[in-house]
Amino acid sequence: ESYLSELLSEGNAPATADHVIKILRNILSVAVSYEIIDRNRLSGVALILQDNKVQRLLTEDELQRLIRVLNEDETVASDVAMLALLTGARMGELLNAQWEQIDRESNVWRIPASISKSKRSRTVPLSEVAMELLESLGTEGMSEWLFVSSRKRAGKLARLTTVQKAWRMRLRVAAGLDDLRFHDLRHQYASMLVNNNVPIYQVSKLLGHHSVTQTERYSHLGSGAMQEASAVVGSIISAAMDSEAA
């Protein structure tokens, strides 16, 4: 706990401090399993962000309202938000995206480790809708960046550095979603995948998570598919019982 306080005093974010504790806790758990130590002495240490996994997911009606606003807005901020919905990418990854990272032959976006939060490169598939959005940006050949600011630096189009003001003050307000964070668009992307029975392992890869454990926060969303799977076993047992009775 003193170490946690020290991490925070050095300017680290609460989520970063929690991540350090989780790593150390996992290391000790492995040590316990190998009987190197008798118990995990970090198992009782409380994390700072106990509610860090809470997500604001959209209803079907809310999603339709948001998409309508993004389509009608026709600004670079709405383009960034729409691509976030289409790819699950983080804001930093989107705003640092360059045209050289877009592979048109394979329809993928190769995100380098230098702009990835996980510090690992990953490949993001781009749907036909996503590719159409990129085509509509009009910045290819004019700038190395996908999303550019209206301001110029040294006579060149400058990279767009944030959309937070446009998102908070205009886009989400117009959609009637005042509590929706930009990062929730990434959660929405994951929920749409899980709810359409995409395996959690594939969702993990698409989000660029280090492990499936990070993605398991979305596993409850696919309960419908789990119910269908369980029904298969139920039907087998039921058929066996009917056969026995006959």
Tab-separated table of C-alpha atoms in Angstrom:
chain	number	residue	atom	x	y	z
A	1	GLU	CA	0.000	0.000	0.000
A	2	SER	CA	2.935	2.321	0.687
A	3	TYR	CA	4.306	1.424	-2.729
A	4	LEU	CA	0.941	2.305	-4.310
A	5	SER	CA	1.043	5.703	-2.621
A	6	GLU	CA	4.597	6.213	-3.859
A	7	LEU	CA	3.567	5.430	-7.446
A	8	LEU	CA	0.767	7.981	-7.256
A	9	SER	CA	3.012	10.633	-5.715
A	10	GLU	CA	5.381	10.239	-8.669
A	11	GLY	CA	2.573	11.287	-11.006
A	12	ASN	CA	1.464	7.868	-12.235
A	13	ALA	CA	-2.216	7.397	-13.042
A	14	PRO	CA	-4.310	5.240	-10.662
A	15	ALA	CA	-4.830	2.699	-13.466
A	16	THR	CA	-1.047	2.418	-13.897
A	17	ALA	CA	-0.532	1.843	-10.173
A	18	ASP	CA	-3.249	-0.815	-10.213
A	19	HIS	CA	-1.616	-2.499	-13.200
A	20	VAL	CA	1.694	-2.779	-11.324
A	21	ILE	CA	-0.051	-4.421	-8.362
A	22	LYS	CA	-1.885	-6.837	-10.670
A	23	ILE	CA	1.405	-7.931	-12.246
A	24	LEU	CA	3.051	-8.461	-8.872
A	25	ARG	CA	-0.030	-10.312	-7.608
A	26	ASN	CA	0.068	-12.644	-10.629
A	27	ILE	CA	3.774	-13.303	-10.112
A	28	LEU	CA	3.132	-14.308	-6.506
A	29	SER	CA	0.213	-16.512	-7.559
A	30	VAL	CA	2.547	-18.436	-9.858
A	31	ALA	CA	5.062	-18.694	-7.020
A	32	VAL	CA	2.350	-20.192	-4.803
A	33	SER	CA	1.399	-22.732	-7.496
A	34	TYR	CA	5.043	-23.852	-7.694
A	35	GLU	CA	5.188	-24.033	-3.869
A	36	ILE	CA	7.996	-21.459	-3.770
A	37	ILE	CA	6.011	-19.453	-1.203
A	38	ASP	CA	3.139	-20.515	1.022
A	39	ARG	CA	0.614	-17.779	0.165
A	40	ASN	CA	0.053	-14.679	-1.946
A	41	ARG	CA	0.580	-11.760	0.402
A	42	LEU	CA	-0.822	-9.286	-2.134
A	43	SER	CA	-4.210	-10.978	-2.362
A	44	GLY	CA	-5.664	-8.625	0.243
A	45	VAL	CA	-4.298	-5.366	-1.170
A	46	ALA	CA	-7.178	-3.253	-2.487
A	47	LEU	CA	-6.856	-1.690	-5.920
A	48	ILE	CA	-7.412	2.040	-6.340
A	49	LEU	CA	-9.917	1.924	-9.181
A	50	GLN	CA	-12.294	-0.723	-7.909
A	51	ASP	CA	-14.831	0.405	-10.532
A	52	ASN	CA	-12.387	0.596	-13.419
A	53	LYS	CA	-14.246	-1.980	-15.502
A	54	VAL	CA	-17.553	-0.123	-15.625
A	55	GLN	CA	-18.602	0.515	-19.209
A	56	ARG	CA	-21.281	2.755	-20.648
A	57	LEU	CA	-22.819	0.676	-23.420
A	58	LEU	CA	-25.386	2.036	-25.843
A	59	THR	CA	-28.868	0.719	-26.431
A	60	GLU	CA	-29.876	0.122	-30.045
A	61	ASP	CA	-31.794	3.403	-30.105
A	62	GLU	CA	-28.865	5.338	-28.610
A	63	LEU	CA	-26.452	3.818	-31.117
A	64	GLN	CA	-28.712	4.814	-34.006
A	65	ARG	CA	-28.943	8.382	-32.660
A	66	LEU	CA	-25.183	8.637	-32.343
A	67	ILE	CA	-24.540	7.276	-35.833
A	68	ARG	CA	-27.089	9.700	-37.279
A	69	VAL	CA	-25.361	12.643	-35.579
A	70	LEU	CA	-21.904	11.521	-36.751
A	71	ASN	CA	-23.141	11.102	-40.326
A	72	GLU	CA	-24.839	14.498	-40.412
A	73	ASP	CA	-22.081	16.430	-38.628
A	74	GLU	CA	-19.530	16.163	-41.464
A	75	THR	CA	-16.549	17.398	-39.439
A	76	VAL	CA	-13.190	15.778	-38.780
A	77	ALA	CA	-14.199	15.152	-35.149
A	78	SER	CA	-17.190	13.091	-36.256
A	79	ASP	CA	-14.923	11.144	-38.648
A	80	VAL	CA	-12.592	10.285	-35.774
A	81	ALA	CA	-15.505	9.143	-33.617
A	82	MET	CA	-16.974	7.042	-36.422
A	83	LEU	CA	-13.657	5.309	-37.075
A	84	ALA	CA	-13.414	4.611	-33.333
A	85	LEU	CA	-16.772	2.822	-33.549
A	86	LEU	CA	-15.676	0.914	-36.642
A	87	THR	CA	-12.297	-0.233	-35.310
A	88	GLY	CA	-12.298	-0.030	-31.509
A	89	ALA	CA	-9.119	2.051	-31.713
A	90	ARG	CA	-8.137	4.448	-28.944
A	91	MET	CA	-8.151	8.194	-29.503
A	92	GLY	CA	-4.357	8.396	-29.404
A	93	GLU	CA	-4.049	5.688	-32.037
A	94	LEU	CA	-6.575	7.407	-34.278
A	95	LEU	CA	-5.039	10.869	-34.027
A	96	ASN	CA	-1.556	9.483	-34.726
A	97	ALA	CA	-2.671	7.345	-37.662
A	98	GLN	CA	-0.687	7.882	-40.876
A	99	TRP	CA	-1.544	6.973	-44.447
A	100	GLU	CA	1.531	4.765	-44.722
A	101	GLN	CA	-0.026	2.518	-42.068
A	102	ILE	CA	-3.069	1.793	-44.252
A	103	ASP	CA	-2.663	-1.348	-46.353
A	104	ARG	CA	-5.180	-1.076	-49.183
A	105	GLU	CA	-4.385	-4.491	-50.632
A	106	SER	CA	-5.337	-6.269	-47.417
A	107	ASN	CA	-7.741	-3.617	-46.086
A	108	VAL	CA	-5.941	-3.386	-42.750
A	109	TRP	CA	-4.481	-0.669	-40.567
A	110	ARG	CA	-1.077	-1.590	-39.186
A	111	ILE	CA	-0.751	0.236	-35.875
A	112	PRO	CA	2.921	0.524	-34.869
A	113	ALA	CA	4.086	-0.109	-31.321
A	114	SER	CA	5.125	3.548	-31.024
A	115	ILE	CA	1.486	4.761	-30.902
A	116	SER	CA	-0.094	1.709	-29.275
A	117	LYS	CA	-0.939	1.890	-25.566
A	118	SER	CA	0.212	-1.721	-25.150
A	119	LYS	CA	3.537	-0.798	-26.842
A	120	ARG	CA	2.997	-3.676	-29.239
A	121	SER	CA	2.167	-3.385	-32.915
A	122	ARG	CA	-1.120	-4.822	-34.116
A	123	THR	CA	-3.166	-5.144	-37.265
A	124	VAL	CA	-6.738	-3.813	-37.378
A	125	PRO	CA	-9.000	-5.123	-40.161
A	126	LEU	CA	-10.889	-2.373	-41.988
A	127	SER	CA	-14.423	-3.071	-43.131
A	128	GLU	CA	-15.807	-1.741	-46.381
A	129	VAL	CA	-17.557	1.004	-44.414
A	130	ALA	CA	-14.271	1.951	-42.726
A	131	MET	CA	-12.466	2.063	-46.075
A	132	GLU	CA	-15.180	4.326	-47.503
A	133	LEU	CA	-14.732	6.649	-44.542
A	134	LEU	CA	-10.986	6.844	-45.160
A	135	GLU	CA	-11.591	7.610	-48.822
A	136	SER	CA	-13.866	10.501	-47.843
A	137	LEU	CA	-11.256	12.185	-45.614
A	138	GLY	CA	-9.498	13.861	-48.534
A	139	THR	CA	-6.153	14.150	-46.744
A	140	GLU	CA	-4.225	11.451	-48.595
A	141	GLY	CA	-1.471	13.019	-50.664
A	142	MET	CA	-1.907	16.298	-48.795
A	143	SER	CA	-0.651	15.157	-45.405
A	144	GLU	CA	1.038	12.161	-43.834
A	145	TRP	CA	-1.738	12.126	-41.209
A	146	LEU	CA	-5.251	10.768	-41.665
A	147	PHE	CA	-6.819	13.447	-39.480
A	148	VAL	CA	-5.567	17.006	-39.786
A	149	SER	CA	-6.335	20.298	-38.092
A	150	SER	CA	-7.722	23.326	-39.878
A	151	ARG	CA	-4.566	25.142	-38.814
A	152	LYS	CA	-1.284	24.900	-40.692
A	153	ARG	CA	2.279	24.752	-39.397
A	154	ALA	CA	5.125	25.888	-41.614
A	155	GLY	CA	2.687	25.907	-44.511
A	156	LYS	CA	1.698	22.283	-43.956
A	157	LEU	CA	-1.489	20.740	-42.616
A	158	ALA	CA	-0.962	20.002	-38.935
A	159	ARG	CA	-1.932	16.775	-37.230
A	160	LEU	CA	-5.196	16.908	-35.286
A	161	THR	CA	-4.272	16.568	-31.609
A	162	THR	CA	-7.652	16.208	-29.878
A	163	VAL	CA	-11.400	15.974	-30.446
A	164	GLN	CA	-12.411	16.069	-26.802
A	165	LYS	CA	-14.036	19.518	-26.936
A	166	ALA	CA	-16.052	18.696	-30.056
A	167	TRP	CA	-17.014	15.341	-28.576
A	168	ARG	CA	-18.056	16.610	-25.147
A	169	MET	CA	-19.626	19.922	-26.089
A	170	ARG	CA	-21.265	19.105	-29.413
A	171	LEU	CA	-21.404	15.534	-30.737
A	172	ARG	CA	-22.544	13.588	-27.702
A	173	VAL	CA	-24.863	16.437	-26.663
A	174	ALA	CA	-26.516	16.419	-30.091
A	175	ALA	CA	-27.095	12.679	-29.696
A	176	GLY	CA	-28.538	13.130	-26.190
A	177	LEU	CA	-25.679	11.126	-24.665
A	178	ASP	CA	-24.138	13.583	-22.209
A	179	ASP	CA	-22.556	10.810	-20.104
A	180	LEU	CA	-20.873	8.962	-22.990
A	181	ARG	CA	-17.060	9.142	-22.919
A	182	PHE	CA	-15.074	8.909	-26.136
A	183	HIS	CA	-13.369	5.776	-24.806
A	184	ASP	CA	-16.821	4.166	-24.472
A	185	LEU	CA	-16.844	3.893	-28.269
A	186	ARG	CA	-14.121	1.258	-27.883
A	187	HIS	CA	-16.313	-0.607	-25.382
A	188	GLN	CA	-19.229	-0.352	-27.803
A	189	TYR	CA	-17.111	-1.876	-30.572
A	190	ALA	CA	-16.240	-4.825	-28.321
A	191	SER	CA	-19.846	-5.292	-27.208
A	192	MET	CA	-21.080	-5.397	-30.809
A	193	LEU	CA	-18.551	-8.132	-31.575
A	194	VAL	CA	-19.379	-10.218	-28.511
A	195	ASN	CA	-23.132	-9.846	-28.950
A	196	ASN	CA	-22.765	-11.165	-32.491
A	197	ASN	CA	-20.993	-14.298	-31.258
A	198	VAL	CA	-17.438	-13.348	-32.233
A	199	PRO	CA	-15.160	-15.556	-30.045
A	200	ILE	CA	-13.634	-13.716	-27.099
A	201	TYR	CA	-10.127	-14.670	-28.301
A	202	GLN	CA	-10.714	-12.851	-31.598
A	203	VAL	CA	-12.166	-9.839	-29.765
A	204	SER	CA	-9.034	-9.754	-27.619
A	205	LYS	CA	-6.825	-9.701	-30.713
A	206	LEU	CA	-8.889	-6.971	-32.356
A	207	LEU	CA	-8.640	-4.785	-29.243
A	208	GLY	CA	-4.901	-5.374	-28.937
A	209	HIS	CA	-5.111	-6.778	-25.406
A	210	HIS	CA	-2.095	-8.532	-23.911
A	211	SER	CA	-4.265	-11.453	-22.835
A	212	VAL	CA	-7.832	-12.715	-23.012
A	213	THR	CA	-8.121	-11.895	-19.299
A	214	GLN	CA	-8.345	-8.192	-20.183
A	215	THR	CA	-11.203	-8.939	-22.575
A	216	GLU	CA	-13.225	-11.083	-20.194
A	217	ARG	CA	-15.033	-7.977	-18.903
A	218	TYR	CA	-17.166	-8.293	-22.060
A	219	SER	CA	-17.842	-12.021	-21.777
A	220	HIS	CA	-21.207	-11.533	-20.028
A	221	LEU	CA	-22.509	-9.729	-23.108
A	222	GLY	CA	-22.537	-12.943	-25.113
A	223	SER	CA	-24.891	-14.716	-22.715
A	224	GLY	CA	-27.315	-15.465	-25.555
A	225	ALA	CA	-24.745	-17.601	-27.336
A	226	MET	CA	-23.905	-19.337	-24.060
A	227	GLN	CA	-27.566	-20.124	-23.529
A	228	GLU	CA	-27.752	-21.630	-27.014
A	229	ALA	CA	-24.684	-23.741	-26.308
A	230	SER	CA	-26.170	-24.940	-23.034
A	231	ALA	CA	-29.426	-25.776	-24.820
A	232	VAL	CA	-27.506	-28.209	-27.037
A	233	VAL	CA	-26.477	-30.258	-24.002
A	234	GLY	CA	-29.979	-30.006	-22.584
A	235	SER	CA	-31.501	-31.394	-25.776
A	236	ILE	CA	-29.062	-34.331	-25.765
A	237	ILE	CA	-29.894	-35.205	-22.164
A	238	SER	CA	-33.622	-34.768	-22.818
A	239	ALA	CA	-33.448	-37.074	-25.852
A	240	ALA	CA	-31.595	-39.673	-23.806
A	241	MET	CA	-34.211	-39.481	-21.053
A	242	ASP	CA	-37.050	-39.887	-23.604
A	243	SER	CA	-35.265	-42.875	-25.116
A	244	GLU	CA	-34.849	-44.448	-21.685
A	245	ALA	CA	-38.520	-43.901	-20.875
A	246	ALA	CA	-39.570	-45.521	-24.154
